[in-house]
Protein backbone atom coordinates (compact mmCIF):
# COMPACT_ATOMS: atom_id res chain seq x y z
CA MET A 1 26.53 -3.29 -23.54
CA ALA A 2 23.20 -5.07 -23.19
CA LYS A 3 22.75 -8.54 -24.60
CA PRO A 4 21.07 -8.70 -28.02
CA LEU A 5 17.64 -10.07 -28.73
CA ILE A 6 17.90 -13.44 -30.44
CA PHE A 7 15.08 -14.51 -32.75
CA GLU A 8 14.55 -17.84 -34.51
CA PHE A 9 12.96 -17.72 -37.96
CA ASP A 10 12.83 -20.63 -40.40
CA GLY A 11 15.51 -22.47 -38.46
CA ALA A 12 17.93 -19.52 -38.46
CA GLU A 13 18.90 -17.44 -35.43
CA ILE A 14 19.11 -13.65 -35.78
CA ALA A 15 20.76 -11.47 -33.13
CA LEU A 16 19.53 -7.87 -33.04
CA ARG A 17 20.88 -4.94 -31.02
CA MET A 18 18.32 -2.78 -29.24
CA ASN A 19 18.35 1.03 -29.45
CA LYS A 20 15.70 2.74 -27.36
CA VAL A 21 13.69 5.42 -29.13
CA ASP A 22 12.48 8.07 -26.67
CA ARG A 23 11.36 11.68 -26.71
CA ALA A 24 14.77 12.95 -25.58
CA ARG A 25 16.45 11.50 -28.67
CA LEU A 26 13.72 12.71 -31.00
CA TYR A 27 13.15 16.22 -29.67
CA GLY A 28 16.05 16.88 -27.28
CA PHE A 29 15.58 17.85 -23.64
CA LYS A 30 16.21 20.61 -21.12
CA GLU A 31 17.62 20.36 -17.63
CA LEU A 32 16.87 22.78 -14.80
CA LEU A 33 19.96 23.62 -12.75
CA VAL A 34 19.31 25.35 -9.42
CA LEU A 35 22.19 27.41 -8.00
CA ASP A 36 22.65 29.16 -4.68
CA GLU A 37 23.82 32.73 -4.16
CA GLU A 38 27.44 31.66 -4.67
CA GLY A 39 26.67 29.87 -7.94
CA LYS A 40 27.03 26.37 -6.49
CA PRO A 41 24.50 23.68 -7.49
CA CYS A 42 21.79 22.86 -4.96
CA ASP A 43 20.76 19.35 -3.91
CA LEU A 44 17.15 18.26 -3.59
CA ALA A 45 16.00 17.68 0.02
CA THR A 46 12.72 16.61 1.61
CA LEU A 47 10.98 18.41 4.46
CA ALA A 48 9.73 15.95 7.09
CA GLU A 49 6.09 15.91 8.17
CA ASP A 50 6.93 17.77 11.37
CA GLY A 51 8.01 20.77 9.28
CA ARG A 52 11.35 21.01 11.08
CA LYS A 53 13.67 18.28 9.79
CA VAL A 54 15.30 18.41 6.37
CA ILE A 55 16.16 15.02 4.86
CA GLY A 56 18.86 14.96 2.20
CA ARG A 57 19.28 12.66 -0.77
CA GLY A 58 19.57 9.02 0.33
CA GLY A 59 18.03 9.71 3.72
CA THR A 60 14.80 7.84 3.02
CA GLY A 61 14.05 4.26 2.10
CA ILE A 62 11.32 1.68 1.63
CA GLY A 63 10.65 -1.14 4.06
CA TYR A 64 8.19 -4.02 4.29
CA LEU A 65 6.06 -4.56 7.40
CA THR A 66 3.54 -7.21 8.40
CA ALA A 67 0.01 -6.34 9.49
CA ASP A 68 1.18 -6.16 13.12
CA GLY A 69 4.14 -3.90 12.29
CA GLN A 70 6.93 -6.49 12.20
CA TRP A 71 9.83 -5.95 9.82
CA VAL A 72 10.01 -8.35 6.85
CA SER A 73 13.10 -8.85 4.70
CA ARG A 74 12.70 -8.87 0.95
CA ASP A 75 13.74 -12.52 0.55
CA GLU A 76 10.82 -13.59 2.74
CA LEU A 77 8.26 -12.16 0.34
CA ARG A 78 6.59 -14.20 -2.38
CA PRO A 79 4.32 -12.89 -5.14
CA VAL A 80 0.74 -14.18 -5.33
CA ASN A 81 -2.24 -13.41 -7.53
CA LEU A 82 -5.70 -12.32 -6.39
CA GLU A 83 -6.60 -15.95 -5.66
CA GLY A 84 -3.54 -16.37 -3.43
CA GLU A 85 -1.72 -18.62 -5.88
CA THR A 86 2.05 -18.23 -6.22
CA ILE A 87 3.17 -16.36 -9.32
CA VAL A 88 6.08 -17.93 -11.22
CA PRO A 89 8.51 -15.14 -12.24
CA VAL A 90 9.47 -14.77 -15.89
CA LYS A 91 13.07 -14.68 -17.12
CA SER A 92 14.70 -11.90 -19.07
CA SER A 93 14.20 -12.11 -22.83
CA LEU A 94 17.78 -10.98 -23.46
CA GLY A 95 20.12 -13.83 -24.31
CA GLN A 96 17.28 -16.31 -24.91
CA THR A 97 15.99 -17.52 -28.26
CA ILE A 98 12.56 -16.15 -29.20
CA ARG A 99 10.69 -18.10 -31.84
CA LEU A 100 8.79 -15.99 -34.36
CA ASP A 101 5.78 -18.25 -34.85
CA ASN A 102 2.93 -16.17 -33.43
CA VAL A 103 1.46 -13.69 -35.92
CA ALA A 104 -0.62 -10.89 -34.36
CA THR A 105 -3.60 -9.42 -36.17
CA MET A 106 -3.87 -5.67 -36.53
CA GLU A 107 -6.79 -5.67 -34.08
CA ARG A 108 -4.68 -7.54 -31.55
CA PHE A 109 -1.84 -5.05 -31.96
CA LEU A 110 -4.11 -2.00 -31.64
CA ASP A 111 -5.65 -3.41 -28.46
CA HIS A 112 -2.36 -2.69 -26.65
CA SER A 113 -1.01 0.52 -25.16
CA ILE A 114 2.58 0.88 -26.38
CA ARG A 115 4.97 2.34 -23.80
CA LEU A 116 8.42 1.46 -25.22
CA VAL A 117 9.85 1.54 -28.75
CA TYR A 118 13.21 0.06 -29.79
CA PHE A 119 15.00 0.32 -33.13
CA LEU A 120 16.65 -3.02 -33.94
CA GLU A 121 19.92 -3.46 -35.81
CA GLN A 122 21.61 -6.67 -36.89
CA ASP A 123 24.39 -7.69 -34.54
CA GLU A 124 26.66 -10.09 -36.43
CA THR A 125 24.52 -12.42 -38.50
CA PRO A 126 22.62 -10.78 -41.39
CA ILE A 127 18.85 -10.61 -41.26
CA PRO A 128 17.31 -13.20 -43.64
CA GLU A 129 15.65 -11.63 -46.64
CA SER A 130 12.65 -13.92 -46.15
CA LEU A 131 12.02 -12.34 -42.74
CA LEU A 132 12.39 -8.83 -44.14
CA GLU A 133 9.93 -9.55 -46.94
CA THR A 134 7.42 -10.96 -44.48
CA LEU A 135 7.70 -7.92 -42.21
CA ARG A 136 7.57 -5.44 -45.11
CA ALA A 137 4.31 -7.05 -46.19
CA GLY A 138 2.79 -5.98 -42.86
CA THR A 139 3.22 -9.10 -40.74
CA ILE A 140 3.50 -8.43 -37.01
CA TYR A 141 4.99 -11.06 -34.72
CA GLU A 142 3.98 -11.15 -31.07
CA PHE A 143 5.90 -12.72 -28.19
CA GLU A 144 6.35 -12.38 -24.44
CA TYR A 145 8.99 -9.81 -23.56
CA SER A 146 10.74 -8.87 -20.33
CA TYR A 147 13.91 -6.79 -20.16
CA ARG A 148 15.21 -7.76 -16.70
CA GLY A 149 12.76 -10.50 -15.82
CA GLY A 150 9.99 -10.07 -13.29
CA LEU A 151 6.57 -11.23 -12.26
CA VAL A 152 4.69 -10.60 -15.50
CA ALA A 153 5.93 -10.39 -19.08
CA ASP A 154 4.88 -7.60 -21.41
CA ALA A 155 3.66 -8.07 -24.95
CA GLY A 156 6.41 -7.56 -27.52
CA PHE A 157 5.66 -6.86 -31.19
CA LEU A 158 8.22 -7.16 -33.99
CA LEU A 159 7.41 -5.19 -37.12
CA ALA A 160 9.12 -3.23 -39.90
CA ASN A 161 8.54 -0.15 -42.01
CA ASP A 162 8.58 0.03 -45.82
CA GLU A 163 12.38 0.42 -45.84
CA GLY A 164 12.82 -2.83 -43.94
CA GLU A 165 13.92 -1.19 -40.69
CA LEU A 166 12.95 -3.36 -37.72
CA PHE A 167 11.27 -2.14 -34.55
CA LEU A 168 10.28 -3.72 -31.26
CA LEU A 169 7.19 -2.25 -29.60
CA VAL A 170 6.47 -3.16 -25.99
CA GLY A 171 3.04 -2.68 -24.45
CA GLU A 172 0.23 -4.06 -22.38
CA PRO A 173 -3.45 -4.72 -23.12
CA SER A 174 -5.60 -1.60 -22.95
CA GLU A 175 -8.38 -1.63 -20.38
CA ILE A 176 -11.29 0.12 -22.06
CA HIS A 177 -14.59 0.44 -20.21
CA PHE A 178 -17.55 1.11 -22.49
CA VAL A 179 -20.51 3.18 -21.39
CA GLY A 180 -23.81 1.31 -21.55
CA LEU A 181 -26.67 2.55 -23.68
CA ARG A 182 -28.80 3.31 -20.63
CA GLN A 183 -26.01 4.89 -18.60
CA ALA A 184 -26.27 8.65 -18.24
CA ALA A 185 -23.33 10.70 -19.45
CA PRO A 186 -22.67 14.45 -19.13
CA VAL A 187 -23.40 16.52 -22.21
CA SER A 188 -21.40 19.67 -22.83
CA THR A 189 -22.91 22.72 -24.50
CA ASP A 190 -21.33 25.49 -26.51
CA ASP A 191 -21.32 27.64 -23.37
CA ASP A 192 -19.01 25.13 -21.67
CA ALA A 193 -16.50 25.07 -24.51
CA PRO A 194 -13.19 26.91 -24.01
CA ALA A 195 -12.53 30.15 -25.79
CA SER A 196 -10.19 28.48 -28.26
CA ALA A 197 -10.40 24.71 -28.61
CA ASP A 198 -7.46 24.69 -31.01
CA ASP A 199 -5.16 26.02 -28.30
CA GLU A 200 -5.72 22.90 -26.19
CA ASP A 201 -4.50 20.59 -28.97
CA ALA A 202 -1.53 22.70 -29.92
CA MET A 203 1.91 21.34 -29.11
CA ASP A 204 3.72 23.16 -26.32
CA PHE A 205 7.24 23.58 -27.70
CA GLY A 206 8.35 24.90 -24.33
CA MET A 207 8.15 21.32 -23.04
CA ILE A 208 10.63 20.07 -25.64
């Protein structure tokens, strides 16, 4: 079982268990099973570039080479930014104490693309009512979040719904490029429109 997230609020520590919310849990999922003529499951293989060799699962890998083609082990690598400065890795947020002292505005929250959603449940210690009231009122707390640790931390947002259920949303800043007033942009006409625009926005239940 993964370690809980530990928050500090008004001098009290709150441990919360994380439950990932994904499409499979919400809508279910389908698996495609490929069988041969005898009804036995097939394994995925890769055809080499020469068109003759078949490479089975586990037969390929990733390696690191220098500019002159010399092999480099992973422990010899070091991360740097665009200026060549060494990047200090961030630690995992699990098991550490995260202080809830940075309130995010709604504009700040909406400027992020959310890619992960977790439902949070109290582990052992009860959630303080003062924190629940603050979150129910619409307060959003922001903090740096990293599940395993890595080079860059994501933005984590702690919020709650009207029932007081807590959620962690993980995302990164959206990169939006605006078109200038003098920049030409294509203009579509009615002749270019599809036969039924509503069909494009309809949900494909076959994908669920």
